[in-house]
XYZ file of C-alpha atoms in Angstrom:
283
model
C 3.867 12.434 10.376
C 6.623 12.775 7.273
C 5.063 13.769 3.990
C 6.060 12.383 0.618
C 5.453 14.020 -2.341
C 3.802 12.025 -5.257
C 5.454 12.607 -8.934
C 1.429 13.756 -10.151
C 2.651 16.644 -7.032
C 0.110 15.344 -4.061
C 0.900 14.812 -1.296
C 0.659 11.304 0.525
C 1.917 10.384 4.289
C 4.454 8.697 4.656
C 2.793 5.464 7.411
C -0.864 4.289 5.862
C -3.046 1.542 8.183
C -4.585 -1.823 5.900
C -6.878 -3.420 7.030
C -5.852 -6.581 4.444
C -7.600 -9.398 5.781
C -10.159 -7.551 8.466
C -13.808 -8.662 8.522
C -16.665 -5.938 7.662
C -19.142 -5.205 9.407
C -17.619 -4.660 12.734
C -13.832 -5.521 13.340
C -12.314 -2.875 10.188
C -14.602 0.336 11.754
C -13.397 -0.635 14.956
C -9.120 -0.640 13.308
C -9.989 2.007 11.056
C -11.197 4.497 14.260
C -7.840 3.096 16.141
C -5.228 3.991 13.643
C -7.171 7.713 13.566
C -7.481 7.943 17.588
C -4.101 6.799 17.093
C -2.726 9.991 14.520
C -2.918 7.818 10.716
C -4.193 9.812 8.323
C -3.158 6.851 5.157
C -6.148 3.889 5.404
C -4.992 1.586 2.683
C -8.222 -0.679 1.285
C -9.374 -2.462 -1.705
C -12.122 -3.576 -3.251
C -11.729 -7.124 -2.717
C -10.638 -6.856 0.333
C -14.937 -6.644 1.022
C -14.485 -3.209 4.101
C -14.566 -0.375 2.399
C -17.681 0.548 3.430
C -17.131 -0.266 7.206
C -13.756 1.875 6.279
C -16.134 5.067 4.954
C -17.840 4.442 8.437
C -15.558 5.056 10.337
C -13.434 8.228 8.712
C -17.002 9.594 8.264
C -17.910 9.817 12.596
C -13.964 10.437 12.763
C -14.770 13.950 12.577
C -11.500 14.751 11.094
C -11.635 16.996 7.928
C -12.052 14.548 4.347
C -9.198 16.128 3.372
C -6.639 15.463 6.417
C -7.901 11.744 5.938
C -5.598 9.978 2.663
C -7.754 6.842 1.826
C -5.937 4.886 -1.093
C -8.745 1.952 -2.526
C -7.485 -0.944 -4.939
C -9.627 -2.417 -8.337
C -10.499 -5.672 -8.531
C -8.950 -7.920 -12.062
C -13.147 -8.774 -12.509
C -13.950 -5.226 -13.165
C -10.419 -4.834 -15.596
C -11.327 -2.913 -19.961
C -12.076 0.158 -19.611
C -16.005 0.364 -18.731
C -16.395 -1.864 -15.713
C -13.317 -0.804 -14.491
C -15.706 2.428 -14.768
C -17.654 0.998 -13.101
C -15.692 -0.950 -10.331
C -14.850 2.865 -9.090
C -18.445 3.938 -8.942
C -18.910 0.565 -6.911
C -16.452 1.692 -4.704
C -17.377 5.470 -3.199
C -20.691 4.314 -3.259
C -19.699 1.896 -0.696
C -17.176 4.707 1.465
C -19.488 6.887 0.704
C -17.129 9.277 -1.342
C -17.043 11.832 -3.624
C -13.176 10.785 -4.013
C -10.653 8.621 -3.843
C -6.838 10.314 -2.587
C -5.274 7.114 -4.759
C -6.878 4.889 -6.658
C -4.615 1.799 -7.529
C -5.094 -1.292 -10.954
C -5.248 -4.736 -7.302
C -2.989 -6.672 -10.519
C -1.128 -6.267 -13.022
C -3.486 -9.102 -15.348
C -6.209 -9.220 -18.495
C -7.119 -5.758 -19.068
C -4.797 -3.687 -17.736
C -4.028 -1.183 -20.341
C -8.177 -0.157 -20.319
C -8.059 0.201 -16.639
C -6.002 2.569 -16.502
C -7.292 4.260 -18.777
C -10.355 5.018 -17.073
C -8.830 5.858 -13.599
C -6.625 8.709 -16.406
C -9.914 9.771 -17.112
C -11.184 8.835 -13.835
C -8.927 11.278 -12.479
C -9.280 14.506 -14.677
C -12.839 14.392 -13.569
C -11.214 14.490 -10.122
C -13.704 11.747 -8.590
C -9.564 10.341 -8.082
C -6.590 12.772 -7.509
C -2.921 10.789 -7.325
C -3.344 6.582 -9.287
C -1.215 3.973 -9.619
C -0.327 0.734 -9.464
C -0.016 -2.307 -7.791
C 2.256 -6.249 -7.894
C 4.207 -5.316 -11.082
C 7.656 -6.987 -11.579
C 9.834 -5.854 -13.012
C 9.011 -7.631 -15.860
C 5.914 -6.713 -15.762
C 6.288 -2.820 -15.338
C 7.725 -3.255 -18.476
C 5.332 -4.652 -20.524
C 2.465 -2.962 -19.393
C 3.191 0.761 -18.377
C 5.029 2.503 -21.756
C 1.232 1.727 -23.107
C 0.361 4.360 -20.538
C -0.281 8.064 -20.699
C 0.088 8.865 -18.004
C 3.186 7.139 -15.770
C 2.009 5.592 -12.499
C 2.543 7.484 -8.753
C 3.083 4.071 -6.981
C 3.785 0.517 -6.994
C 2.379 -0.821 -4.422
C 4.303 -4.248 -4.001
C 6.275 -7.214 -0.892
C 8.350 -5.394 0.359
C 10.464 -5.597 3.827
C 14.207 -5.920 4.717
C 14.347 -10.174 3.885
C 13.539 -8.489 0.182
C 14.479 -5.243 -0.676
C 13.170 -5.026 -4.264
C 16.486 -3.192 -5.400
C 15.911 -4.728 -8.696
C 12.568 -2.877 -8.600
C 13.931 0.065 -6.675
C 16.567 1.300 -9.744
C 13.611 1.138 -11.990
C 10.981 3.147 -10.644
C 13.012 5.915 -9.447
C 14.159 6.828 -12.635
C 10.636 7.942 -12.524
C 9.914 9.094 -9.486
C 8.027 6.620 -9.021
C 7.414 5.058 -5.186
C 7.121 2.071 -3.831
C 4.110 1.458 -0.700
C 5.066 -1.565 1.185
C 2.681 -4.932 2.125
C 4.091 -6.353 4.060
C 6.573 -4.824 5.221
C 7.024 -6.198 8.919
C 7.630 -9.286 6.717
C 4.756 -13.063 6.513
C 3.692 -13.247 10.247
C 6.653 -16.137 10.559
C 8.600 -14.291 12.886
C 11.917 -14.668 11.656
C 12.301 -10.774 11.100
C 11.151 -9.659 13.634
C 13.540 -11.474 15.618
C 16.172 -11.329 13.813
C 19.645 -9.803 15.756
C 20.071 -7.187 14.015
C 16.648 -5.850 14.362
C 16.488 -7.025 18.359
C 19.879 -5.459 19.268
C 18.301 -1.972 17.996
C 15.415 -1.906 19.566
C 16.914 -1.929 22.129
C 19.998 -0.069 21.718
C 16.734 2.193 21.056
C 14.212 1.699 23.175
C 12.096 0.573 20.909
C 10.627 -2.791 19.526
C 11.807 -4.738 16.474
C 8.592 -3.401 14.691
C 9.039 -0.064 14.855
C 12.768 -0.537 13.731
C 12.377 -1.814 10.821
C 9.311 -0.062 9.762
C 11.784 3.161 10.348
C 14.831 1.673 8.317
C 12.127 1.113 5.326
C 10.392 4.861 6.365
C 14.653 5.466 6.147
C 14.784 4.162 2.410
C 11.872 6.173 1.483
C 9.479 3.453 1.104
C 5.500 3.936 1.416
C 4.603 1.336 4.662
C 1.427 0.300 5.036
C 1.105 -2.434 8.235
C -1.302 -3.338 9.645
C -3.059 -4.307 13.176
C -5.484 -5.173 14.951
C -4.320 -4.774 18.214
C -5.205 -0.949 19.500
C -1.080 -0.645 21.255
C 0.718 -2.705 18.521
C -1.412 -0.092 15.976
C -0.096 3.730 17.955
C 3.097 1.288 18.474
C 3.993 1.401 15.125
C 3.150 4.857 14.464
C 5.748 5.810 16.813
C 8.379 5.776 14.536
C 9.762 9.087 13.826
C 11.288 10.302 16.869
C 14.551 8.357 16.578
C 17.189 7.843 13.222
C 19.114 5.183 12.948
C 22.811 5.457 10.760
C 24.236 4.606 8.456
C 26.096 2.135 9.741
C 22.768 0.643 10.584
C 20.474 1.286 7.925
C 23.759 -0.782 5.640
C 23.329 -3.975 9.124
C 19.643 -3.584 7.517
C 20.144 -3.426 4.278
C 22.945 -7.058 4.331
C 19.576 -9.347 5.705
C 17.717 -8.888 1.796
C 17.651 -12.093 0.198
C 16.285 -11.573 -2.410
C 13.209 -13.198 -2.462
C 9.736 -13.036 -1.081
C 6.558 -14.636 -0.745
C 4.114 -13.552 -3.564
C 5.835 -14.020 -7.613
C 3.393 -12.050 -10.227
C 5.999 -14.396 -12.295
C 4.397 -17.688 -11.367
C 1.557 -18.817 -13.832
C -1.548 -19.704 -12.723
C -1.651 -16.740 -10.877
C -4.658 -14.918 -12.353
C -6.404 -17.269 -12.635
C -6.365 -18.371 -8.862
C -7.263 -15.324 -7.971
C -9.842 -14.330 -10.117
C -11.151 -18.242 -8.175
C -10.673 -17.135 -4.824
C -12.169 -13.794 -4.742
C -15.499 -12.781 -6.010
C -16.399 -9.710 -4.942
C -19.431 -9.303 -7.876
C -21.428 -12.184 -8.728
């Protein structure tokens, strides 16, 4: 597994296993267990995924030393503000059954972001979090909030794939050595990306499936990728991308697929209200 060094000196596996929309009380436990058996050492969950306890259970019974597994979780909007964020982190740690998380993110960029970030900075100093970061920050939102922070985020987790390559954001983050974690790295499940002729041609050339070609291209771009699956064959396949390398001309072909548009617009009016109304992690 390739490791990427973050701007705080910590190392993160380049491929992580995402569990968004994988139910708790069994399915998430089984999926994470499969991922760990397949060789993943980076698991990405969140308070608003409602499956932190399954993730923690799978890690605990895996037999793999805790220090060898990189665990990410995220603070939900309901727990923004300094005091609420401190409690939110403790709740995540309790559900995960862990003393610390390797990476903790502000899941959405709305409300008392500065107060929540201060709580994360303090928890990092206390050793409750190894690295801290943000998610869903566009260049405009980044410029609004990050200048208020004492600590530069280590990562920004955003939608990113060959159809939406986040070029403006990547150029901005490169200035501070902030890494992008790509969610939906294989697109939005509409099949258009996986069946694109450029991707299919490369899959045939390298004896890989289209998803592996896409993930390999993203790794070569320096992204951290978070593919998600509950299919054991796909889980194993998504990490089997380190035995080949795309040529520069092939990378250029994939770069040419960029539309500059994603499915989620964090700047759209009413997004914060919609998220709060649809994802309540506690009363």
